[in-house]
mmCIF file of C-alpha atoms in Angstrom:
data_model
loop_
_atom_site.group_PDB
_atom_site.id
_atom_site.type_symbol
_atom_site.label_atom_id
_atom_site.label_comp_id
_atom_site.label_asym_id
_atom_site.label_seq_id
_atom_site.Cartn_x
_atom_site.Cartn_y
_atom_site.Cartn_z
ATOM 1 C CA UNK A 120 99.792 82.004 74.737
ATOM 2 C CA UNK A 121 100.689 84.274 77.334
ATOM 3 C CA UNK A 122 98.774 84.517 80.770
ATOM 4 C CA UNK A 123 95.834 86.181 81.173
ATOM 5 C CA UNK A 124 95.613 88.748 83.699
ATOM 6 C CA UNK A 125 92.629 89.182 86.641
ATOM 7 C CA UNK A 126 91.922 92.662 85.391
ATOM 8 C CA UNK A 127 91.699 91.162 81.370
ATOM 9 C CA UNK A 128 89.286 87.966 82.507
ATOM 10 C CA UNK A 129 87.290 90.702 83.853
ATOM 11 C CA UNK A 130 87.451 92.506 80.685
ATOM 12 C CA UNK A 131 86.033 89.358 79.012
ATOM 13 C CA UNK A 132 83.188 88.805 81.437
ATOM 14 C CA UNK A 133 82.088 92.025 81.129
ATOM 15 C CA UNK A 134 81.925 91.453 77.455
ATOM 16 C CA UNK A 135 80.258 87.952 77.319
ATOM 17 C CA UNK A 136 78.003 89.497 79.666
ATOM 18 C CA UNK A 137 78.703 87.043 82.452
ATOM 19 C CA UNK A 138 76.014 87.904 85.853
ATOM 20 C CA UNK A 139 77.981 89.972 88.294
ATOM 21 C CA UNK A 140 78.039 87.463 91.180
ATOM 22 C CA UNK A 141 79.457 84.374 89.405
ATOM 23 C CA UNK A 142 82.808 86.717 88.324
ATOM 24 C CA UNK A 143 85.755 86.536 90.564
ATOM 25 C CA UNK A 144 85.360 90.334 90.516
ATOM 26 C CA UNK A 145 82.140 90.366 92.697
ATOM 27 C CA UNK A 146 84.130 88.200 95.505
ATOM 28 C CA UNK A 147 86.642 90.525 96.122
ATOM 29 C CA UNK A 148 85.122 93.718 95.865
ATOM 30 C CA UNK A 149 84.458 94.668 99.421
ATOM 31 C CA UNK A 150 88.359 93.694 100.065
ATOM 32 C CA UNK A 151 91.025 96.495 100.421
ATOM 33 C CA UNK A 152 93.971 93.984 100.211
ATOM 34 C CA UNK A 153 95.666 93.604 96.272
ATOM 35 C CA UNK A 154 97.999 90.876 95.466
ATOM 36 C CA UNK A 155 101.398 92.147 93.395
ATOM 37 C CA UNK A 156 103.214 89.631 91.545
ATOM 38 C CA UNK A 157 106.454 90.027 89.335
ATOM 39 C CA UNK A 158 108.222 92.667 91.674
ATOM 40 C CA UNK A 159 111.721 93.464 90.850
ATOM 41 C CA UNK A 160 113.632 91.536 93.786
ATOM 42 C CA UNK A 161 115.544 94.894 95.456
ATOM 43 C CA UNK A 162 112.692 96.505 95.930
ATOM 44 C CA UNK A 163 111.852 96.622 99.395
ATOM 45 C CA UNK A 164 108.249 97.338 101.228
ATOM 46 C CA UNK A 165 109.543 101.477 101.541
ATOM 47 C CA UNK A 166 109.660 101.281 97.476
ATOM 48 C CA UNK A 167 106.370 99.503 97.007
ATOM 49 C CA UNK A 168 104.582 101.663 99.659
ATOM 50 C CA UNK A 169 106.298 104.996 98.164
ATOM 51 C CA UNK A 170 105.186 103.484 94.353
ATOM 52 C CA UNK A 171 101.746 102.489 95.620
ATOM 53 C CA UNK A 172 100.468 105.010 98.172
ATOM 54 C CA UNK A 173 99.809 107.517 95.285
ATOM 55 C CA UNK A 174 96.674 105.419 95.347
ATOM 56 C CA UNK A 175 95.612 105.666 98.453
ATOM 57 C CA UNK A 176 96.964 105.311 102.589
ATOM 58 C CA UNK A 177 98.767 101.529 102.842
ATOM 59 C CA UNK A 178 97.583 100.278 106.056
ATOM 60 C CA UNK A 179 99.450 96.966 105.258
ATOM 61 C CA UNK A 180 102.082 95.242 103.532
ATOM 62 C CA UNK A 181 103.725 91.570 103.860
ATOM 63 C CA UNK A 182 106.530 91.321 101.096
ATOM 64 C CA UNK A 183 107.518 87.613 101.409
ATOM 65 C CA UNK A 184 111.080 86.590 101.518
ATOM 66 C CA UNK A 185 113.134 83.639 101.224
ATOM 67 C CA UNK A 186 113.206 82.306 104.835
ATOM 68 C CA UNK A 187 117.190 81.521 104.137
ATOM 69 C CA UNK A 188 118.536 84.703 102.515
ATOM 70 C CA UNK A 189 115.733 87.014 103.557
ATOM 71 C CA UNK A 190 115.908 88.172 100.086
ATOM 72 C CA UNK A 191 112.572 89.472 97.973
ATOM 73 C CA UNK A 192 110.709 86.389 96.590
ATOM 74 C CA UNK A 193 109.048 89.027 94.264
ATOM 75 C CA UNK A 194 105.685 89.153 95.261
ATOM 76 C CA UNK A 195 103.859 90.789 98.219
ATOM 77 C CA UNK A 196 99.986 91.706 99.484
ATOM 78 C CA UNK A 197 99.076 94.762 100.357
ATOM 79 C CA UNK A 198 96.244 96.695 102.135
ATOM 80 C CA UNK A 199 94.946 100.026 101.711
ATOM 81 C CA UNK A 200 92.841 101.817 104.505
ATOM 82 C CA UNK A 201 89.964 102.083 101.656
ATOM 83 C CA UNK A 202 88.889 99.616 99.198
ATOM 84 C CA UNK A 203 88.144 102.130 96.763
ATOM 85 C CA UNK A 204 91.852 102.589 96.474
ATOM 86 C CA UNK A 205 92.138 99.230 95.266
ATOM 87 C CA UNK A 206 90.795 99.859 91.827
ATOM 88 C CA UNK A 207 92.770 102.598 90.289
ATOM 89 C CA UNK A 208 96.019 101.085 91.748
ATOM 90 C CA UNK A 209 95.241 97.317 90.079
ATOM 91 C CA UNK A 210 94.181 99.786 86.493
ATOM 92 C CA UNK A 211 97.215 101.423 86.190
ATOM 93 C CA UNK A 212 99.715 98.858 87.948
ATOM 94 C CA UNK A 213 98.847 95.582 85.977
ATOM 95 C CA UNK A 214 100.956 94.783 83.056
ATOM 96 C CA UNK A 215 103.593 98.042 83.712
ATOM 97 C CA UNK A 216 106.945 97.297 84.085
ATOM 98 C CA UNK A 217 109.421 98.241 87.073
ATOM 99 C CA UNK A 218 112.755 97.661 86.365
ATOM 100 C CA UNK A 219 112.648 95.126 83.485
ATOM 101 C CA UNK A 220 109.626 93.174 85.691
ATOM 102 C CA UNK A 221 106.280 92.873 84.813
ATOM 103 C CA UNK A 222 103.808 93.662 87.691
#
């Protein structure tokens, strides 16, 4: 089985009908900050801003890197200036592909 994504376990509570404030969903919602996982390793934070900020105005973004190389470890978390930018950005970024990666 593959892993299940945030945005699909939401899928499934709203389905099963679980109560709003015992979903993961309802403890981030007020939070403008989105976590990005499987990001092709030359990208750098210009790309992911540039890719991202059709969404809404980045405020923040901490791309971690190896402490050694100071190359991408793939993964970064970013803020927006408004949480409602959060939403459409996590819709139509999780699962795509970018360069052969899965975000």
């Amino acid at each position: 089985l593959g892993k299940i994504t945030k945005v699909e376990l939401f899928n499934g509570e709203v389905q099963l009908g679980v109560a709003d404030k015992v979903s993961w969903h309802s403890e981030y919602k007020d939070s403008a900050r989105i976590f990005l996982g499987g990001l092709p390793y030359e990208l750098t934070e210009g790309d992911i801003i540039c890719v991202f900020s059709q969404y809404g105005e980045i405020v923040n973004i901490s791309l971690l890197q190896d402490k050694k190389t100071a190359k991408s470890k793939g993964f970064c978390f970013l803020c927006y200036e408004d949480q409602r930018s959060t939403i459409p950005a996590s819709n139509n970024f999780n699962g795509i592909k970018i360069k052969e990666r899965t975000i």
